[in-house]
């Protein structure tokens, strides 16, 4: 059987909110090392990769590898019934066709069990090669969210450029143009407010803002976001999940024909 | 013009 008890249940709620509009159905791959998920959006432009390590759970048991086929909208409906401070336990039998979500209130005076039907999903896993990215930028996740949202009101695509000075986001549309530059800034008091640029070579790529906007639904998971870019490769937008792993989004660039 | 590439043109099936 599989069982995972997560003291900070809100993390799972946040993960679902971050991906439920991008991916419809996906397998949660459970093994003794944790829970992993990889799924493309329906247009096959973006890829989501989630890792929740066993060590981040208060209790974790997985006797044999299981692929739990889940409709994310339905799982989101179930998790919305958990309080933000609740402990969430996931349970599934090896041969079962359901998953149980148990919610425990912080002072243990309310215990809820929700059972959800699983589905059979043929999932195709893509191999993501280890890449030495030309540019890696870490910045406040709320700032990234703000920039992407602001640019979305002006254009459909953004050019993201990184030089040793910083990262720039540009767009254009019927009403005009916009360009935002965030400079490397390591002299701020709080580490989470820093913007750091690690660069081997300047890089500039074009992406659909609609997807970037969707990724920023993960902002609540982490105060910082890391953007990794290389010429003619998908951008990686990574939100680290404290003590547990990460939620990464890969987005294919738009490329000049 | 620019065209949107698909993600599986970069990452091959495992």
Short mmCIF file of C-alpha atoms in Angstrom, two decimals:
data_model
loop_
_atom_site.label_atom_id
_atom_site.label_comp_id
_atom_site.label_asym_id
_atom_site.label_seq_id
_atom_site.Cartn_x
_atom_site.Cartn_y
_atom_site.Cartn_z
CA UNK A 1 0.00 0.00 0.00
CA UNK A 2 0.88 3.67 -0.25
CA UNK A 3 0.51 6.18 2.55
CA UNK A 4 1.95 9.67 2.91
CA UNK A 5 1.21 12.03 5.81
CA UNK A 6 1.96 15.67 5.17
CA UNK A 7 1.97 17.93 8.23
CA UNK A 8 1.86 21.04 6.06
CA UNK A 9 -1.18 20.04 4.02
CA UNK A 10 -1.43 23.51 2.53
CA UNK A 11 1.57 22.67 0.36
CA UNK A 12 -0.43 20.05 -1.49
CA UNK A 13 -3.35 22.46 -1.87
CA UNK A 14 -0.97 25.03 -3.37
CA UNK A 15 0.55 22.50 -5.77
CA UNK A 16 -2.89 21.60 -7.08
CA UNK A 17 -3.89 25.23 -7.51
CA UNK A 18 -0.68 25.76 -9.47
CA UNK A 19 -1.17 22.98 -12.00
CA UNK A 20 -4.87 22.16 -12.26
CA UNK A 21 -5.55 24.62 -15.07
CA UNK A 22 -2.51 23.58 -17.10
CA UNK A 23 -2.86 19.80 -16.93
CA UNK A 24 -6.14 17.84 -16.93
CA UNK A 25 -5.26 14.25 -16.03
CA UNK A 26 -1.95 12.87 -14.84
CA UNK A 27 -0.35 10.01 -12.96
CA UNK A 28 1.08 10.60 -9.53
CA UNK A 29 4.02 8.18 -9.55
CA UNK A 30 4.57 6.93 -6.02
CA UNK A 31 7.71 5.08 -5.04
CA UNK A 32 9.68 4.58 -1.84
CA UNK A 33 11.57 7.82 -2.56
CA UNK A 34 8.47 9.99 -2.80
CA UNK A 35 5.83 11.24 -5.23
CA UNK A 36 6.72 12.44 -8.72
CA UNK A 37 4.56 13.77 -11.50
CA UNK A 38 5.35 14.69 -15.07
CA UNK A 39 2.74 15.94 -17.50
CA UNK A 40 2.38 18.03 -20.62
CA UNK A 41 -0.37 20.56 -21.18
CA UNK A 42 -2.94 19.61 -23.81
CA UNK A 43 -1.14 21.64 -26.51
CA UNK A 44 2.20 19.96 -25.76
CA UNK A 45 3.90 23.32 -25.36
CA UNK A 46 4.61 23.14 -21.62
CA UNK A 47 5.68 20.38 -19.26
CA UNK A 48 5.13 20.18 -15.52
CA UNK A 49 7.47 18.25 -13.26
CA UNK A 50 6.76 17.85 -9.56
CA UNK A 51 8.83 16.11 -6.90
CA UNK A 52 7.72 15.58 -3.32
CA UNK A 53 10.42 13.59 -1.55
CA UNK A 54 9.53 10.97 1.03
CA UNK A 55 11.71 12.77 3.59
CA UNK A 56 9.40 15.78 3.48
CA UNK A 57 6.51 13.70 4.80
CA UNK A 58 5.89 13.07 8.48
CA UNK A 59 5.18 9.47 7.59
CA UNK A 60 5.75 7.82 4.21
CA UNK A 61 5.24 4.26 3.11
CA UNK A 62 5.13 2.85 -0.42
CA UNK A 63 5.40 -0.94 -0.68
CA UNK A 64 5.53 -1.03 -4.47
CA UNK A 65 5.61 1.56 -7.22
CA UNK A 66 2.16 2.89 -8.04
CA UNK A 67 0.94 5.19 -10.79
CA UNK A 68 -2.17 6.87 -9.41
CA UNK A 69 -4.17 8.28 -12.33
CA UNK A 70 -5.80 11.49 -11.19
CA UNK A 71 -8.06 14.14 -12.67
CA UNK A 72 -6.58 17.32 -11.22
CA UNK A 73 -9.81 19.32 -11.21
CA UNK A 74 -11.42 16.59 -9.11
CA UNK A 75 -8.45 16.35 -6.74
CA UNK A 76 -8.53 20.11 -6.37
CA UNK A 77 -12.22 19.96 -5.40
CA UNK A 78 -11.37 17.41 -2.72
CA UNK A 79 -8.37 19.32 -1.35
CA UNK A 80 -10.37 22.55 -1.18
CA UNK A 81 -12.32 20.79 1.56
CA UNK A 82 -9.17 20.65 3.71
CA UNK A 83 -8.40 23.55 6.01
CA UNK A 84 -5.19 25.46 5.37
CA UNK A 85 -3.72 24.23 8.67
CA UNK A 86 -4.88 20.66 8.24
CA UNK A 87 -2.59 17.66 8.10
CA UNK A 88 -3.28 15.76 4.87
CA UNK A 89 -2.73 12.02 4.48
CA UNK A 90 -2.88 10.31 1.08
CA UNK A 91 -3.70 6.61 1.04
CA UNK A 92 -4.07 4.05 -1.75
CA UNK A 93 -4.16 0.26 -1.90
CA UNK A 94 -1.88 -1.53 -4.36
CA UNK A 95 -4.72 -2.91 -6.48
CA UNK A 96 -7.33 -0.30 -5.64
CA UNK A 97 -9.10 2.14 -7.89
CA UNK A 98 -9.45 4.94 -5.36
CA UNK A 99 -7.28 7.31 -3.37
CA UNK A 100 -8.25 8.50 0.09
CA UNK A 101 -7.47 11.97 1.38
CA UNK A 102 -7.63 12.25 5.13
CA UNK A 103 -7.70 15.72 6.66
CA UNK A 104 -6.88 16.22 10.34
CA UNK A 105 -7.49 19.58 11.97
CA UNK A 106 -4.47 20.89 13.92
CA UNK A 107 -5.94 20.03 17.31
CA UNK A 108 -7.25 16.67 16.08
CA UNK A 109 -10.91 17.49 16.80
CA UNK A 110 -12.04 16.98 13.22
CA UNK A 111 -11.06 14.10 10.97
CA UNK A 112 -12.38 13.93 7.40
CA UNK A 113 -12.02 11.18 4.84
CA UNK A 114 -12.56 11.88 1.17
CA UNK A 115 -12.34 9.03 -1.30
CA UNK A 116 -11.72 9.84 -4.95
CA UNK A 117 -11.96 7.56 -7.96
CA UNK A 118 -8.74 6.95 -9.84
CA UNK A 119 -8.47 6.61 -13.61
CA UNK A 120 -6.24 4.69 -16.01
CA UNK A 121 -3.89 7.08 -17.74
CA UNK A 122 -1.40 6.15 -20.43
CA UNK A 123 1.32 8.58 -19.70
CA UNK A 124 4.28 9.27 -21.88
CA UNK A 125 7.32 10.32 -19.88
CA UNK A 126 9.83 12.58 -21.56
CA UNK A 127 13.51 12.37 -20.77
CA UNK A 128 14.76 15.74 -19.59
CA UNK A 129 18.52 15.87 -20.10
CA UNK A 130 20.80 17.51 -17.56
CA UNK A 131 21.69 20.85 -19.08
CA UNK A 132 24.27 23.46 -18.20
CA UNK A 133 22.08 26.48 -18.79
CA UNK A 134 23.61 29.61 -20.28
CA UNK A 135 21.81 31.81 -17.78
CA UNK A 136 20.20 31.17 -14.41
CA UNK A 137 18.28 33.96 -12.71
CA UNK A 138 16.78 33.73 -9.24
CA UNK A 139 14.35 36.48 -8.33
CA UNK A 140 11.39 37.15 -6.01
CA UNK A 141 8.49 35.04 -7.24
CA UNK A 142 5.97 37.82 -6.60
CA UNK A 143 8.02 40.18 -8.78
CA UNK A 144 8.07 37.65 -11.62
CA UNK A 145 4.31 37.19 -11.25
CA UNK A 146 3.75 40.93 -11.39
CA UNK A 147 5.93 41.39 -14.48
CA UNK A 148 4.31 38.56 -16.40
CA UNK A 149 0.84 39.80 -15.50
CA UNK A 150 1.65 43.37 -16.46
CA UNK A 151 3.14 42.38 -19.81
CA UNK A 152 0.19 40.11 -20.57
CA UNK A 153 -2.06 43.14 -20.70
CA UNK A 154 0.05 44.59 -23.51
CA UNK A 155 1.25 41.67 -25.64
CA UNK A 156 0.98 37.94 -26.24
CA UNK A 157 4.65 37.03 -26.23
CA UNK A 158 7.61 38.14 -24.15
CA UNK A 159 11.25 38.24 -25.07
CA UNK A 160 13.28 37.26 -22.02
CA UNK A 161 16.88 38.34 -22.22
CA UNK A 162 19.67 37.80 -19.72
CA UNK A 163 22.97 39.65 -19.65
CA UNK A 164 25.41 40.04 -16.78
CA UNK A 165 23.57 43.26 -15.88
CA UNK A 166 20.29 41.53 -15.28
CA UNK A 167 17.16 40.06 -16.81
CA UNK A 168 14.86 41.89 -19.20
CA UNK A 169 11.27 41.18 -20.20
CA UNK A 170 9.90 42.84 -23.34
CA UNK A 171 6.62 42.71 -25.16
CA UNK A 172 4.70 44.61 -27.79
CA UNK A 173 1.13 44.80 -28.99
CA UNK A 174 -1.45 46.99 -30.71
CA UNK A 175 -1.27 49.67 -28.03
CA UNK A 176 2.51 49.89 -27.73
CA UNK A 177 5.59 48.32 -26.22
CA UNK A 178 7.00 47.53 -22.79
CA UNK A 179 10.42 46.66 -21.47
CA UNK A 180 11.23 45.79 -17.86
CA UNK A 181 14.75 45.22 -16.58
CA UNK A 182 15.53 43.66 -13.22
CA UNK A 183 19.11 44.17 -12.25
CA UNK A 184 21.16 41.85 -10.11
CA UNK A 185 20.57 42.99 -6.57
CA UNK A 186 22.31 41.18 -3.75
CA UNK A 187 22.50 44.13 -1.34
CA UNK A 188 18.99 43.82 0.02
CA UNK A 189 18.26 42.90 3.62
CA UNK A 190 16.14 39.87 3.01
CA UNK A 191 17.56 37.03 0.95
CA UNK A 192 14.16 36.37 -0.61
CA UNK A 193 14.14 39.87 -2.12
CA UNK A 194 17.38 39.28 -4.00
CA UNK A 195 17.79 38.96 -7.72
CA UNK A 196 20.86 36.99 -8.72
CA UNK A 197 22.17 36.39 -12.20
CA UNK A 198 24.50 33.53 -13.02
CA UNK A 199 25.55 33.75 -16.63
CA UNK A 200 27.87 31.91 -19.00
CA UNK A 201 26.61 33.60 -22.15
CA UNK A 202 23.96 36.24 -22.84
CA UNK A 203 20.72 34.65 -24.02
CA UNK A 204 17.45 35.93 -25.45
CA UNK A 205 14.35 33.82 -26.10
CA UNK A 206 10.69 34.40 -26.96
CA UNK A 207 7.85 32.80 -24.98
CA UNK A 208 4.06 32.84 -24.90
CA UNK A 209 2.95 34.99 -21.96
CA UNK A 210 -0.20 32.92 -21.48
CA UNK A 211 1.89 30.00 -20.23
CA UNK A 212 4.25 32.07 -18.11
CA UNK A 213 1.18 33.59 -16.49
CA UNK A 214 -0.20 30.16 -15.75
CA UNK A 215 3.09 29.07 -14.12
CA UNK A 216 2.92 31.98 -11.69
CA UNK A 217 -0.06 30.33 -10.00
CA UNK A 218 2.74 28.51 -8.12
CA UNK A 219 3.93 31.77 -6.54
CA UNK A 220 2.49 30.83 -3.13
CA UNK A 221 4.84 27.83 -2.98
CA UNK A 222 8.06 29.79 -2.74
CA UNK A 223 9.25 33.38 -2.20
CA UNK A 224 11.78 32.91 -5.00
CA UNK A 225 11.61 31.57 -8.53
CA UNK A 226 14.52 30.38 -10.65
CA UNK A 227 14.53 30.88 -14.41
CA UNK A 228 17.03 28.82 -16.42
CA UNK A 229 17.60 29.67 -20.06
CA UNK A 230 19.70 28.39 -22.93
CA UNK A 231 19.63 29.25 -26.60
CA UNK A 232 16.88 27.34 -28.43
CA UNK A 233 15.89 25.31 -25.38
CA UNK A 234 12.77 25.39 -23.20
CA UNK A 235 12.93 27.78 -20.26
CA UNK A 236 12.72 26.17 -16.83
CA UNK A 237 10.63 28.04 -14.26
CA UNK A 238 11.32 26.43 -10.90
CA UNK A 239 9.61 26.90 -7.55
CA UNK A 240 11.40 25.07 -4.75
CA UNK A 241 9.16 23.44 -2.19
CA UNK A 242 10.80 23.70 1.19
CA UNK A 243 12.15 20.38 2.50
CA UNK A 244 10.19 18.47 -0.14
CA UNK A 245 11.43 19.08 -3.66
CA UNK A 246 10.24 21.31 -6.45
CA UNK A 247 7.60 22.26 -8.95
CA UNK A 248 9.16 22.94 -12.36
CA UNK A 249 7.58 24.19 -15.53
CA UNK A 250 9.27 23.80 -18.90
CA UNK A 251 8.07 26.01 -21.73
CA UNK A 252 9.09 25.57 -25.37
CA UNK A 253 10.24 28.82 -26.97
CA UNK A 254 8.87 30.47 -30.07
CA UNK A 255 11.55 30.23 -32.71
CA UNK A 256 12.11 32.27 -35.86
CA UNK A 257 11.30 30.17 -38.91
CA UNK B 1 7.63 35.05 -38.23
CA UNK B 2 8.10 33.13 -34.99
CA UNK B 3 6.42 29.81 -34.48
CA UNK B 4 5.60 28.01 -31.25
CA UNK B 5 7.62 24.85 -30.85
CA UNK B 6 6.22 21.87 -29.00
CA UNK B 7 7.89 20.59 -25.85
CA UNK B 8 8.35 17.08 -27.23
CA UNK B 9 10.48 18.42 -30.04
CA UNK B 10 13.11 19.09 -27.33
CA UNK B 11 12.63 16.18 -24.97
CA UNK B 12 12.36 12.65 -26.37
CA UNK B 13 10.05 10.02 -24.87
CA UNK B 14 11.79 7.91 -22.24
#
